[in-house]
PDB file of C-alpha atoms in Angstrom:
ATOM      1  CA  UNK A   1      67.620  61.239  45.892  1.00 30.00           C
ATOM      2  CA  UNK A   2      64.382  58.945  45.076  1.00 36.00           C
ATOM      3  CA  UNK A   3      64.307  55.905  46.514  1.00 41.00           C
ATOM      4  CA  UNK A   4      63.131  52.820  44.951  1.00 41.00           C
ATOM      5  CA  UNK A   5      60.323  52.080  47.441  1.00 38.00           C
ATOM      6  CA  UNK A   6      59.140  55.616  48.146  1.00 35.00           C
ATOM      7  CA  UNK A   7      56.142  55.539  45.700  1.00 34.00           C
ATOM      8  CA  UNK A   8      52.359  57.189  45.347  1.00 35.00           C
ATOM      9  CA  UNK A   9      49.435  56.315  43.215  1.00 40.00           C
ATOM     10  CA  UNK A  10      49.199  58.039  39.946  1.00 42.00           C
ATOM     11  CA  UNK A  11      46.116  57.132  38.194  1.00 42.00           C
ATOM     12  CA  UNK A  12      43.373  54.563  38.523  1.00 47.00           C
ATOM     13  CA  UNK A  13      41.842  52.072  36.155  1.00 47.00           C
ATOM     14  CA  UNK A  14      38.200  52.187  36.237  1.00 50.00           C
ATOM     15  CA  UNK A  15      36.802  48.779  36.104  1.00 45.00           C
ATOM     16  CA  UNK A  16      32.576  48.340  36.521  1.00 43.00           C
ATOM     17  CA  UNK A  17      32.466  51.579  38.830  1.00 49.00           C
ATOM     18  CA  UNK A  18      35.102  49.725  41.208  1.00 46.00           C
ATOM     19  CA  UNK A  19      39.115  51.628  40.803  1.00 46.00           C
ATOM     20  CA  UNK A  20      42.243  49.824  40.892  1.00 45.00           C
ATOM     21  CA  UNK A  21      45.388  52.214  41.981  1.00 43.00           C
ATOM     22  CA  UNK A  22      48.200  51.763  39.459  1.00 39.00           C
ATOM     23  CA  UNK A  23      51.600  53.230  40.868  1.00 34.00           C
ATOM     24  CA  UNK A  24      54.380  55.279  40.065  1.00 27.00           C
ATOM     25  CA  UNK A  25      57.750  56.531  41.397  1.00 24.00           C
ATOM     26  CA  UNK A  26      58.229  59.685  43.224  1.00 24.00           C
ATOM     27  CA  UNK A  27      60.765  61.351  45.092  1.00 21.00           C
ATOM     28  CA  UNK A  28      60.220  61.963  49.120  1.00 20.00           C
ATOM     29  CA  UNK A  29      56.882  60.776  49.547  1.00 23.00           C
ATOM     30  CA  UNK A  30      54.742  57.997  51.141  1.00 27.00           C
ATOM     31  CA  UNK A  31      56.938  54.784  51.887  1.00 33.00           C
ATOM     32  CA  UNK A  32      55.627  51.170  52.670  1.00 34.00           C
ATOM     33  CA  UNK A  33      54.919  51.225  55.673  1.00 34.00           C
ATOM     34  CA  UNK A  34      53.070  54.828  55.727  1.00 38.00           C
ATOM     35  CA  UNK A  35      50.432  53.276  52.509  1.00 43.00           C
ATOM     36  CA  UNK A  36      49.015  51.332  55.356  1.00 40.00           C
ATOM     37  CA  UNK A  37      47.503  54.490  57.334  1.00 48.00           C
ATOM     38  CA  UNK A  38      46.240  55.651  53.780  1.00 74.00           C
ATOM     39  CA  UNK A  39      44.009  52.199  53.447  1.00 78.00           C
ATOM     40  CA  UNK A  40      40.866  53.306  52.264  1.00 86.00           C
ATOM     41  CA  UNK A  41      38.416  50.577  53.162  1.00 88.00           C
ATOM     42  CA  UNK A  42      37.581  50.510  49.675  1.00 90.00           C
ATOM     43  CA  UNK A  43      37.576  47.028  48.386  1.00 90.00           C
ATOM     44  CA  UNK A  44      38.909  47.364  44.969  1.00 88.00           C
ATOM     45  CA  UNK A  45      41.369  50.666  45.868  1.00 90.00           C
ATOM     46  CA  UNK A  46      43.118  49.053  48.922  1.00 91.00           C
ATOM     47  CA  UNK A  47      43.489  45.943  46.421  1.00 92.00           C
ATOM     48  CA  UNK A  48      45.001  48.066  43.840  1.00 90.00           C
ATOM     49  CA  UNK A  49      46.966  49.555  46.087  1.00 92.00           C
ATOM     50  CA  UNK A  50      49.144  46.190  47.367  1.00 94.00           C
ATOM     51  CA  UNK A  51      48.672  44.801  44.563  1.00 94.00           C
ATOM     52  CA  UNK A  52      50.184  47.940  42.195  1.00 92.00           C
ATOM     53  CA  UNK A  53      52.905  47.147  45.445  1.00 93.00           C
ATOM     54  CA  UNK A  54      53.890  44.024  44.230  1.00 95.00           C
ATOM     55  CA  UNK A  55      54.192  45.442  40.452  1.00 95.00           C
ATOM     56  CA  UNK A  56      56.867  47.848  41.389  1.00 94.00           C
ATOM     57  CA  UNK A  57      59.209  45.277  43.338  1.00 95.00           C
ATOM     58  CA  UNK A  58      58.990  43.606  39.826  1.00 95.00           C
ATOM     59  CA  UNK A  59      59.792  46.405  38.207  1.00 96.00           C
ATOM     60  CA  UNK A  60      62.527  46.824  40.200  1.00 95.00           C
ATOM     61  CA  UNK A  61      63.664  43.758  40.025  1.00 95.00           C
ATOM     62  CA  UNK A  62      63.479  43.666  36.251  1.00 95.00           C
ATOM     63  CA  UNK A  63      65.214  47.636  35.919  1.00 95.00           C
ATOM     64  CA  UNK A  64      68.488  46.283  38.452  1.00 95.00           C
ATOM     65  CA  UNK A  65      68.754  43.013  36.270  1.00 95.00           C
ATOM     66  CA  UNK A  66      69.442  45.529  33.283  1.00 93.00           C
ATOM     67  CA  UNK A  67      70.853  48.091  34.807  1.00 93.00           C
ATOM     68  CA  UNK A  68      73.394  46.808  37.158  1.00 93.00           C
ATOM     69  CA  UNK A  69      73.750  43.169  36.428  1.00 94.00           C
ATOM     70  CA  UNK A  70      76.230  42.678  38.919  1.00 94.00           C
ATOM     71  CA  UNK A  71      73.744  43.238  41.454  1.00 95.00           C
ATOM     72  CA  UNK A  72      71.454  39.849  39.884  1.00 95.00           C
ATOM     73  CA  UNK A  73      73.014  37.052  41.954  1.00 96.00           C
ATOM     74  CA  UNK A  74      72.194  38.787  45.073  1.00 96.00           C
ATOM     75  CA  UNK A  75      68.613  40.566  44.485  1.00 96.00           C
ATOM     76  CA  UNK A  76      67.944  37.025  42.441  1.00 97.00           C
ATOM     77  CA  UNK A  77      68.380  35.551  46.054  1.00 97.00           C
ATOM     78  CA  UNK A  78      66.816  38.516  48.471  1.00 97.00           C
ATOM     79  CA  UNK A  79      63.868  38.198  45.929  1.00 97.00           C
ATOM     80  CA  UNK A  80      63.409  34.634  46.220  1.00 97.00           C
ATOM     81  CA  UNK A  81      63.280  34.919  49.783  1.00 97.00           C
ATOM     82  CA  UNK A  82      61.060  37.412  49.890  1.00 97.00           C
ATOM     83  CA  UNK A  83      58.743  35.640  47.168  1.00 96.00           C
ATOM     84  CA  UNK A  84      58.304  32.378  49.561  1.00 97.00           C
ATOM     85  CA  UNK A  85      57.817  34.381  52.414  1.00 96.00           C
ATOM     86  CA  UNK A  86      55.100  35.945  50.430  1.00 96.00           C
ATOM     87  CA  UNK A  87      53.694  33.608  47.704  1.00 95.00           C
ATOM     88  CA  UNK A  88      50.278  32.766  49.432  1.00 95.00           C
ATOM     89  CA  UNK A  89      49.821  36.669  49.835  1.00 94.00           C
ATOM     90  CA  UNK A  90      50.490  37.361  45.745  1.00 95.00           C
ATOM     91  CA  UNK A  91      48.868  34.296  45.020  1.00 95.00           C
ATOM     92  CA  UNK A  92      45.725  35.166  46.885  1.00 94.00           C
ATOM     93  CA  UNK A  93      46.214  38.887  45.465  1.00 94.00           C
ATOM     94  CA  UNK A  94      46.557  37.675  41.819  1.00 93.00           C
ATOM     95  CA  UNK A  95      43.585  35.716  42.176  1.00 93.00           C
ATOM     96  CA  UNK A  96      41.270  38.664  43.543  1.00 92.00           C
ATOM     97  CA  UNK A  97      42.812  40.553  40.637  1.00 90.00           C
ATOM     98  CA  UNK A  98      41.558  37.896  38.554  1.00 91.00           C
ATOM     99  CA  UNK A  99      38.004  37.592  40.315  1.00 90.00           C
ATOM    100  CA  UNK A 100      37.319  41.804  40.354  1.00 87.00           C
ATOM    101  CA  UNK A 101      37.889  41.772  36.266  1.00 88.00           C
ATOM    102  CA  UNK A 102      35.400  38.851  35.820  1.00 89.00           C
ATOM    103  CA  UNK A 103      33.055  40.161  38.259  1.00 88.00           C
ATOM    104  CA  UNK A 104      33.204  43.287  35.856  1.00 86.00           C
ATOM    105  CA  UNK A 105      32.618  41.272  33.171  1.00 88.00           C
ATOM    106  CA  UNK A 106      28.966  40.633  31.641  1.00 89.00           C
ATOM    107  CA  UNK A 107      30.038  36.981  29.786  1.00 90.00           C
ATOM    108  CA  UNK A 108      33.374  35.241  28.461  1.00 89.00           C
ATOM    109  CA  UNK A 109      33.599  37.623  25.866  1.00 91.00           C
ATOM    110  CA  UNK A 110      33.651  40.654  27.562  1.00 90.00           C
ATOM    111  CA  UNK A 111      36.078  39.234  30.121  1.00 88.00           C
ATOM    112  CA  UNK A 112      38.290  38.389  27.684  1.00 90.00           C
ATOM    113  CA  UNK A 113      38.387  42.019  26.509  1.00 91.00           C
ATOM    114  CA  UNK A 114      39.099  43.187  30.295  1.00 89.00           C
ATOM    115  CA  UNK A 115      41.592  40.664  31.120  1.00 88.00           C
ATOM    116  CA  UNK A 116      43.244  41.344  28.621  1.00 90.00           C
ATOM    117  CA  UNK A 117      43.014  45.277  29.041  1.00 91.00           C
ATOM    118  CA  UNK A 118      43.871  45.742  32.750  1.00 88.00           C
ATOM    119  CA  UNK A 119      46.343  43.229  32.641  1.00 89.00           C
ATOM    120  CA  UNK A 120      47.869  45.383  29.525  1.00 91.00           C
ATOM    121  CA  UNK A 121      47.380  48.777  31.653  1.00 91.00           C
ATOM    122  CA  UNK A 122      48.747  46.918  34.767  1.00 91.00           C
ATOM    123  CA  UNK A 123      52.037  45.545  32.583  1.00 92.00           C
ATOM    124  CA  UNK A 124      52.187  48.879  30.959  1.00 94.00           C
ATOM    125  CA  UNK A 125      51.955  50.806  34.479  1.00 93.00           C
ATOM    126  CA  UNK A 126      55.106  48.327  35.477  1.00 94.00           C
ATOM    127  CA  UNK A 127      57.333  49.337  32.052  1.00 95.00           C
ATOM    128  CA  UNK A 128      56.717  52.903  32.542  1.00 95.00           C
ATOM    129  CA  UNK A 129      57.729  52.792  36.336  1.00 94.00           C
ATOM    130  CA  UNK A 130      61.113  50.286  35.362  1.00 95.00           C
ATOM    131  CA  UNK A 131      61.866  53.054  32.684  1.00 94.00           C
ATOM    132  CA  UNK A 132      61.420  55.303  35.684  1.00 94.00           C
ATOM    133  CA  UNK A 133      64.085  53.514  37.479  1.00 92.00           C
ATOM    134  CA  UNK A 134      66.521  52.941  34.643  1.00 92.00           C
ATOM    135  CA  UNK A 135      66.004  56.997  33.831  1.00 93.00           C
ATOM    136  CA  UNK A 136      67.784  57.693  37.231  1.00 88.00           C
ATOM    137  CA  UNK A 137      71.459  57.064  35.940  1.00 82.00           C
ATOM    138  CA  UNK A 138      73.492  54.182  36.278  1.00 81.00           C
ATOM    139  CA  UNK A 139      75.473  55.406  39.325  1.00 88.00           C
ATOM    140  CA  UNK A 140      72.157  55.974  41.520  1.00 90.00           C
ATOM    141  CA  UNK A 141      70.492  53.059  40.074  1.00 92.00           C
ATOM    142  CA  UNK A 142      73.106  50.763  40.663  1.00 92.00           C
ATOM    143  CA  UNK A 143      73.526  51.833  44.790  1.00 93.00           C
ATOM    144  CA  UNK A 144      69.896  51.651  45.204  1.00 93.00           C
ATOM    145  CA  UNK A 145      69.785  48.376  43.512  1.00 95.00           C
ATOM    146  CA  UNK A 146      72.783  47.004  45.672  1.00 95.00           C
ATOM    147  CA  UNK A 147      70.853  48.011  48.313  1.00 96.00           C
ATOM    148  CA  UNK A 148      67.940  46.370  47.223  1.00 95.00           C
ATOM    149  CA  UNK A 149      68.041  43.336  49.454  1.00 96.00           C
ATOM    150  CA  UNK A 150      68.530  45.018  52.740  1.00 96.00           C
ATOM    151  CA  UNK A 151      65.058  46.576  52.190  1.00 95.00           C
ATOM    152  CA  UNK A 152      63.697  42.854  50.716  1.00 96.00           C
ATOM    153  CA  UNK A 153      64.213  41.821  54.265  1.00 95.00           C
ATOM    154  CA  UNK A 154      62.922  44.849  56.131  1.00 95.00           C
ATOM    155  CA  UNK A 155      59.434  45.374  57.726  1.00 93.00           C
ATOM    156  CA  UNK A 156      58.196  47.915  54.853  1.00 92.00           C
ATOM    157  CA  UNK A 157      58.931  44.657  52.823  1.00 94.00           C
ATOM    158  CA  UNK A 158      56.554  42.703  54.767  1.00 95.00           C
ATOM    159  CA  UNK A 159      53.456  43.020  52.709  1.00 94.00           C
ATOM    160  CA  UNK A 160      51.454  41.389  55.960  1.00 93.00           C
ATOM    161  CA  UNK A 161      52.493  44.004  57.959  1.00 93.00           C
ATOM    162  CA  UNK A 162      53.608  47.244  55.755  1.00 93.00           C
ATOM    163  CA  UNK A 163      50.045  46.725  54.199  1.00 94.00           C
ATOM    164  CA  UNK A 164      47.649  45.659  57.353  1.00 93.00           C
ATOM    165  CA  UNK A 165      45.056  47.907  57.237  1.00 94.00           C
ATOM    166  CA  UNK A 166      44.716  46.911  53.008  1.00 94.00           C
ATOM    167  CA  UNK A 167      44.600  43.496  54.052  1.00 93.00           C
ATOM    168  CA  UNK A 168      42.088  43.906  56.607  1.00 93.00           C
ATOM    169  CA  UNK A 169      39.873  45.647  53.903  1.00 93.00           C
ATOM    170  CA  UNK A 170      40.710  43.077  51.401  1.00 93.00           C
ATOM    171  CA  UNK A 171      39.594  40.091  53.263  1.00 92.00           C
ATOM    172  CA  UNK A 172      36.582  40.656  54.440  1.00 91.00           C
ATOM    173  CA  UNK A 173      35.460  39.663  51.273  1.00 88.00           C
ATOM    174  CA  UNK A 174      36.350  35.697  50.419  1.00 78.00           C
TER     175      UNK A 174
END
């Protein structure tokens, strides 16, 4: 049975010769807390990587809200929880996001074309992997999404930690 969280990268976005991971579900393979050991030391990858991380718990959010609504009030609150005990780390991600496209870009033109491209490929990466999840059946969907805040609160929920070795790679560079 897949499991929400049990993901590995599918393609990459090419952006000024630097790649950005963009995710996907699939059954039995790397969890959180194993993407760490596959850091790359690549600036741009190992950002793609937790940041394409971050994507699929909205995703998943976003697939259990319409799949199994009775599961909202709860994930609403394990998500919350999780959000303020990350929202330096996904602010400081979406900002490097941010700073890689413009650093790609030659002028204000041209990064208006990326932005608005990778953020499109990035939004489009998270539809296709919440269709994904909402392709699984209601029945399977529905238990994995009621179980959905026991894994908010685990370690391979802790970006800090499931994702150390991306981190360490991502901020070396302010």
């Amino acid at each position: 049975m897949p499991q929400l969280w049990r993901l590995r990268p599918r393609r990459e976005i090419e952006l000024n010769g630097r790649k950005l991971a963009v995710w996907v579900l699939c059954a039995a393979v790397a969890g959180a807390g194993e993407a760490a050991a596959q850091a790359t030391g690549d600036y741009a990858t190992d950002l793609g990587r937790v940041y394409g991380a971050y994507q699929r718990l909205l995703a998943t959010k976003e697939a259990c809200d319409t799949a199994a609504p009775g599961t909202r009030p709860a994930n609403e609150k394990a998500y919350a929880a999780w959000r303020t005990r990350h929202g330096a780390l996904i602010g400081d991600l979406q900002r490097r996001v941010v700073a890689l496209i413009c650093l790609a870009s030659k002028d204000e033109k041209d990064y208006a074309k990326n932005i608005g491209k990778y953020e499109g490929s990035i939004l489009q990466e998270r539809q296709e992997y919440r269709d994904t999840l909402l392709s699984l059946g209601a029945g399977e969907l529905e238990q994995q999404c009621r179980r959905w805040p026991v894994f908010l609160a685990s370690p391979e929920a802790d970006f800090g930690k499931a994702y150390a070795a991306e981190f360490e790679t991502i901020r070396k560079r302010k």
